[in-house]
mmCIF file of C-alpha atoms in Angstrom:
data_model
loop_
_atom_site.group_PDB
_atom_site.id
_atom_site.type_symbol
_atom_site.label_atom_id
_atom_site.label_comp_id
_atom_site.label_asym_id
_atom_site.label_seq_id
_atom_site.Cartn_x
_atom_site.Cartn_y
_atom_site.Cartn_z
ATOM 1 C CA UNK A 1 -0.375 11.064 -6.573
ATOM 2 C CA UNK A 2 1.048 7.925 -8.110
ATOM 3 C CA UNK A 3 -1.061 7.363 -11.144
ATOM 4 C CA UNK A 4 -3.638 4.573 -10.197
ATOM 5 C CA UNK A 5 -5.646 4.731 -13.638
ATOM 6 C CA UNK A 6 -2.536 4.064 -15.153
ATOM 7 C CA UNK A 7 -2.570 0.996 -13.641
ATOM 8 C CA UNK A 8 -5.622 -0.344 -14.254
ATOM 9 C CA UNK A 9 -5.510 0.463 -17.577
ATOM 10 C CA UNK A 10 -2.573 -2.509 -17.267
ATOM 11 C CA UNK A 11 -4.863 -4.538 -14.947
ATOM 12 C CA UNK A 12 -7.336 -4.478 -18.179
ATOM 13 C CA UNK A 13 -4.498 -5.521 -20.746
ATOM 14 C CA UNK A 14 -3.372 -7.905 -18.475
ATOM 15 C CA UNK A 15 -6.495 -9.815 -18.356
ATOM 16 C CA UNK A 16 -6.620 -10.224 -21.756
ATOM 17 C CA UNK A 17 -2.691 -10.931 -22.396
ATOM 18 C CA UNK A 18 -1.516 -12.591 -19.412
ATOM 19 C CA UNK A 19 -4.235 -14.873 -17.873
ATOM 20 C CA UNK A 20 -4.344 -17.793 -19.807
ATOM 21 C CA UNK A 21 -1.107 -18.742 -18.487
ATOM 22 C CA UNK A 22 -2.059 -18.307 -15.415
ATOM 23 C CA UNK A 23 -2.758 -20.227 -13.294
ATOM 24 C CA UNK A 24 -1.279 -23.370 -12.798
ATOM 25 C CA UNK A 25 -3.262 -26.595 -14.814
ATOM 26 C CA UNK A 26 -5.968 -24.519 -15.832
ATOM 27 C CA UNK A 27 -7.623 -26.644 -17.583
ATOM 28 C CA UNK A 28 -11.145 -27.463 -15.954
ATOM 29 C CA UNK A 29 -10.769 -24.801 -13.694
ATOM 30 C CA UNK A 30 -13.402 -22.676 -15.379
ATOM 31 C CA UNK A 31 -14.407 -21.376 -11.914
ATOM 32 C CA UNK A 32 -11.173 -20.447 -10.508
ATOM 33 C CA UNK A 33 -10.725 -18.264 -14.106
ATOM 34 C CA UNK A 34 -14.118 -16.510 -13.709
ATOM 35 C CA UNK A 35 -13.437 -15.739 -9.969
ATOM 36 C CA UNK A 36 -9.618 -14.211 -11.113
ATOM 37 C CA UNK A 37 -11.832 -12.384 -14.077
ATOM 38 C CA UNK A 38 -13.802 -10.793 -10.864
ATOM 39 C CA UNK A 39 -11.243 -9.969 -9.026
ATOM 40 C CA UNK A 40 -8.886 -8.272 -11.514
ATOM 41 C CA UNK A 41 -13.057 -5.731 -12.286
ATOM 42 C CA UNK A 42 -12.891 -4.993 -8.576
ATOM 43 C CA UNK A 43 -8.926 -4.126 -8.708
ATOM 44 C CA UNK A 44 -9.266 -1.480 -11.843
ATOM 45 C CA UNK A 45 -12.644 -0.231 -10.038
ATOM 46 C CA UNK A 46 -10.224 0.358 -6.958
ATOM 47 C CA UNK A 47 -12.306 -2.414 -4.828
ATOM 48 C CA UNK A 48 -8.914 -3.408 -3.169
ATOM 49 C CA UNK A 49 -10.909 -5.859 -0.087
ATOM 50 C CA UNK A 50 -13.227 -8.058 -2.482
ATOM 51 C CA UNK A 51 -10.289 -7.729 -4.975
ATOM 52 C CA UNK A 52 -7.917 -8.787 -1.717
ATOM 53 C CA UNK A 53 -10.133 -11.624 -0.735
ATOM 54 C CA UNK A 54 -10.374 -13.501 -4.337
ATOM 55 C CA UNK A 55 -6.595 -13.223 -4.940
ATOM 56 C CA UNK A 56 -5.782 -14.025 -2.005
ATOM 57 C CA UNK A 57 -7.524 -17.543 -2.200
ATOM 58 C CA UNK A 58 -6.418 -17.389 -6.172
ATOM 59 C CA UNK A 59 -2.779 -16.971 -4.341
ATOM 60 C CA UNK A 60 -3.325 -20.102 -1.835
ATOM 61 C CA UNK A 61 -4.529 -22.484 -4.570
ATOM 62 C CA UNK A 62 -2.627 -21.408 -7.370
ATOM 63 C CA UNK A 63 0.966 -20.091 -8.290
ATOM 64 C CA UNK A 64 -0.010 -16.266 -9.212
ATOM 65 C CA UNK A 65 2.192 -14.740 -11.540
ATOM 66 C CA UNK A 66 4.527 -11.949 -10.578
ATOM 67 C CA UNK A 67 1.825 -9.468 -11.388
ATOM 68 C CA UNK A 68 -0.671 -10.556 -10.096
ATOM 69 C CA UNK A 69 0.963 -10.970 -6.810
ATOM 70 C CA UNK A 70 1.797 -7.154 -6.919
ATOM 71 C CA UNK A 71 -1.746 -6.750 -7.188
ATOM 72 C CA UNK A 72 -2.229 -8.541 -3.800
ATOM 73 C CA UNK A 73 0.263 -6.557 -2.346
ATOM 74 C CA UNK A 74 -1.212 -3.455 -3.513
ATOM 75 C CA UNK A 75 -4.284 -4.349 -2.024
ATOM 76 C CA UNK A 76 -2.664 -4.957 1.199
ATOM 77 C CA UNK A 77 -1.379 -1.373 0.986
ATOM 78 C CA UNK A 78 -4.603 -0.294 -0.149
ATOM 79 C CA UNK A 79 -5.911 -2.191 2.971
ATOM 80 C CA UNK A 80 -3.432 -0.765 5.552
ATOM 81 C CA UNK A 81 -2.288 -4.344 5.854
ATOM 82 C CA UNK A 82 1.296 -2.226 5.120
ATOM 83 C CA UNK A 83 3.336 -5.706 6.589
ATOM 84 C CA UNK A 84 1.704 -7.951 4.191
ATOM 85 C CA UNK A 85 2.273 -5.595 1.256
ATOM 86 C CA UNK A 86 5.753 -5.761 2.309
ATOM 87 C CA UNK A 87 5.930 -9.248 2.279
ATOM 88 C CA UNK A 88 4.415 -9.470 -1.246
ATOM 89 C CA UNK A 89 6.024 -6.913 -3.042
ATOM 90 C CA UNK A 90 9.521 -7.040 -2.243
ATOM 91 C CA UNK A 91 9.230 -10.530 -3.221
ATOM 92 C CA UNK A 92 7.498 -9.395 -6.746
ATOM 93 C CA UNK A 93 9.493 -6.420 -7.523
ATOM 94 C CA UNK A 94 12.815 -7.629 -8.926
ATOM 95 C CA UNK A 95 10.477 -9.741 -11.052
ATOM 96 C CA UNK A 96 9.001 -6.524 -12.787
ATOM 97 C CA UNK A 97 11.668 -5.420 -14.555
ATOM 98 C CA UNK A 98 10.233 -5.775 -17.886
ATOM 99 C CA UNK A 99 7.576 -3.492 -17.375
ATOM 100 C CA UNK A 100 7.292 -0.306 -17.956
ATOM 101 C CA UNK A 101 8.885 2.503 -15.626
ATOM 102 C CA UNK A 102 4.986 3.876 -14.959
ATOM 103 C CA UNK A 103 3.973 0.483 -13.708
ATOM 104 C CA UNK A 104 6.720 -0.230 -12.003
ATOM 105 C CA UNK A 105 6.864 3.411 -10.320
ATOM 106 C CA UNK A 106 2.924 2.375 -8.533
ATOM 107 C CA UNK A 107 4.594 -0.601 -7.105
ATOM 108 C CA UNK A 108 7.729 1.277 -5.643
ATOM 109 C CA UNK A 109 5.600 3.829 -3.977
ATOM 110 C CA UNK A 110 2.936 1.113 -2.534
ATOM 111 C CA UNK A 111 6.047 -0.789 -1.085
ATOM 112 C CA UNK A 112 8.424 2.187 0.087
ATOM 113 C CA UNK A 113 5.158 3.566 1.940
ATOM 114 C CA UNK A 114 4.808 0.480 3.230
ATOM 115 C CA UNK A 115 8.206 0.265 4.750
ATOM 116 C CA UNK A 116 7.524 4.154 5.669
ATOM 117 C CA UNK A 117 4.429 3.024 7.492
ATOM 118 C CA UNK A 118 6.422 0.240 9.900
ATOM 119 C CA UNK A 119 9.183 2.641 10.611
ATOM 120 C CA UNK A 120 11.838 0.461 7.994
ATOM 121 C CA UNK A 121 13.371 3.525 6.861
ATOM 122 C CA UNK A 122 16.204 1.513 6.249
ATOM 123 C CA UNK A 123 14.494 -0.874 3.819
ATOM 124 C CA UNK A 124 12.006 2.453 2.404
ATOM 125 C CA UNK A 125 15.271 4.084 1.224
ATOM 126 C CA UNK A 126 16.050 1.993 -1.916
ATOM 127 C CA UNK A 127 12.145 1.530 -3.120
ATOM 128 C CA UNK A 128 12.263 5.883 -2.971
ATOM 129 C CA UNK A 129 15.103 6.249 -4.949
ATOM 130 C CA UNK A 130 14.202 3.583 -7.572
ATOM 131 C CA UNK A 131 10.812 5.681 -7.258
ATOM 132 C CA UNK A 132 12.691 8.856 -8.006
ATOM 133 C CA UNK A 133 13.748 7.421 -11.193
ATOM 134 C CA UNK A 134 11.262 6.396 -12.620
ATOM 135 C CA UNK A 135 8.278 9.500 -11.245
ATOM 136 C CA UNK A 136 7.060 12.346 -12.790
ATOM 137 C CA UNK A 137 8.419 15.517 -12.356
ATOM 138 C CA UNK A 138 5.438 16.407 -10.055
ATOM 139 C CA UNK A 139 5.998 13.914 -7.729
ATOM 140 C CA UNK A 140 9.278 14.136 -6.983
ATOM 141 C CA UNK A 141 8.728 16.607 -4.334
ATOM 142 C CA UNK A 142 6.971 14.100 -2.246
ATOM 143 C CA UNK A 143 9.677 11.129 -2.667
ATOM 144 C CA UNK A 144 12.366 13.575 -1.877
ATOM 145 C CA UNK A 145 10.748 14.627 1.171
ATOM 146 C CA UNK A 146 9.696 10.818 2.547
ATOM 147 C CA UNK A 147 13.886 10.128 1.633
ATOM 148 C CA UNK A 148 14.843 12.948 3.584
ATOM 149 C CA UNK A 149 12.762 11.530 6.221
ATOM 150 C CA UNK A 150 14.132 8.392 6.378
ATOM 151 C CA UNK A 151 17.746 9.568 6.369
ATOM 152 C CA UNK A 152 16.731 11.720 9.411
ATOM 153 C CA UNK A 153 15.209 9.079 11.063
ATOM 154 C CA UNK A 154 18.154 6.626 10.252
ATOM 155 C CA UNK A 155 20.811 9.298 12.090
ATOM 156 C CA UNK A 156 21.900 10.499 8.863
ATOM 157 C CA UNK A 157 21.641 14.899 9.187
ATOM 158 C CA UNK A 158 23.562 15.688 6.457
ATOM 159 C CA UNK A 159 21.489 13.390 3.649
ATOM 160 C CA UNK A 160 18.665 13.989 5.308
ATOM 161 C CA UNK A 161 18.933 18.284 4.919
ATOM 162 C CA UNK A 162 20.287 17.599 1.471
ATOM 163 C CA UNK A 163 16.933 15.476 0.431
ATOM 164 C CA UNK A 164 14.732 18.317 1.792
ATOM 165 C CA UNK A 165 16.421 20.973 0.450
ATOM 166 C CA UNK A 166 15.775 19.683 -3.179
ATOM 167 C CA UNK A 167 12.386 18.093 -2.035
ATOM 168 C CA UNK A 168 12.085 21.752 -1.004
ATOM 169 C CA UNK A 169 12.839 23.073 -4.472
ATOM 170 C CA UNK A 170 10.618 20.860 -6.336
ATOM 171 C CA UNK A 171 7.243 21.696 -4.044
ATOM 172 C CA UNK A 172 8.104 25.870 -5.451
ATOM 173 C CA UNK A 173 9.124 24.641 -8.715
ATOM 174 C CA UNK A 174 5.919 22.609 -8.884
ATOM 175 C CA UNK A 175 2.872 24.483 -6.917
ATOM 176 C CA UNK A 176 0.614 21.933 -5.419
ATOM 177 C CA UNK A 177 -2.816 24.053 -3.894
ATOM 178 C CA UNK A 178 -2.893 22.824 -0.136
ATOM 179 C CA UNK A 179 1.063 22.222 0.263
ATOM 180 C CA UNK A 180 2.171 25.088 1.966
ATOM 181 C CA UNK A 181 1.815 23.459 5.709
ATOM 182 C CA UNK A 182 4.680 20.435 4.315
ATOM 183 C CA UNK A 183 6.764 23.547 2.578
ATOM 184 C CA UNK A 184 6.509 25.416 5.701
ATOM 185 C CA UNK A 185 7.549 22.081 7.956
ATOM 186 C CA UNK A 186 10.599 21.680 5.390
ATOM 187 C CA UNK A 187 12.364 25.103 5.522
ATOM 188 C CA UNK A 188 11.521 24.526 9.365
ATOM 189 C CA UNK A 189 13.365 21.399 9.468
ATOM 190 C CA UNK A 190 15.873 21.953 6.535
ATOM 191 C CA UNK A 191 17.170 25.162 8.745
ATOM 192 C CA UNK A 192 17.213 22.688 12.196
ATOM 193 C CA UNK A 193 19.804 20.517 9.939
ATOM 194 C CA UNK A 194 21.620 22.804 8.608
ATOM 195 C CA UNK A 195 22.393 24.640 12.378
ATOM 196 C CA UNK A 196 22.630 21.464 14.246
ATOM 197 C CA UNK A 197 25.060 20.444 11.586
ATOM 198 C CA UNK A 198 27.041 24.504 11.588
ATOM 199 C CA UNK A 199 27.038 23.598 15.964
ATOM 200 C CA UNK A 200 29.240 20.621 15.079
ATOM 201 C CA UNK A 201 31.316 21.822 12.768
ATOM 202 C CA UNK A 202 32.043 24.561 15.486
ATOM 203 C CA UNK A 203 32.289 22.397 17.940
ATOM 204 C CA UNK A 204 36.395 21.979 19.307
ATOM 205 C CA UNK A 205 37.791 18.448 18.742
ATOM 206 C CA UNK A 206 39.812 16.651 21.749
ATOM 207 C CA UNK A 207 43.000 14.273 21.058
ATOM 208 C CA UNK A 208 44.648 12.318 23.743
#
């Protein structure tokens, strides 16, 4: 899991700390300020569709700051609009380095998953790598699994086997109910990749 409750508490803090500077020319915009408050309430309550409608409207009218644009990207991610999630999160993530590892980890996860779902595996790899640095130990297995798949789908069988083997070790170290099928799947994938690599190593080479 990517620990959304942490992000929800961050939203509530951001509402009181960041909002006064969020809207350009905010004086006299009381109604828009109330819209922002409602949007953040919806977001913290995981009502992403409702939050998206309000945040998207505000983004068209004002220059949202990077954190609130990231929230908008998260809304698109939860609405399965992965192309728009990538658009917002890819823009915001480089501007969020000062935020806590936990919060950044949520954005890395959503951006990586969005690129993955779009088949953009090359773009997903560095995001999963950044996610791996900040995630909790019991989350590493899933991240490593997706890194392995990304390398497999981009033709790097050796890296894929290494990441999948590391993922398998993490799943075994931190067993989670309902993951047995995933463990079986990874074991078969690793075996197949190792057999393929062994056959490649044994193949005769020819020189002209």
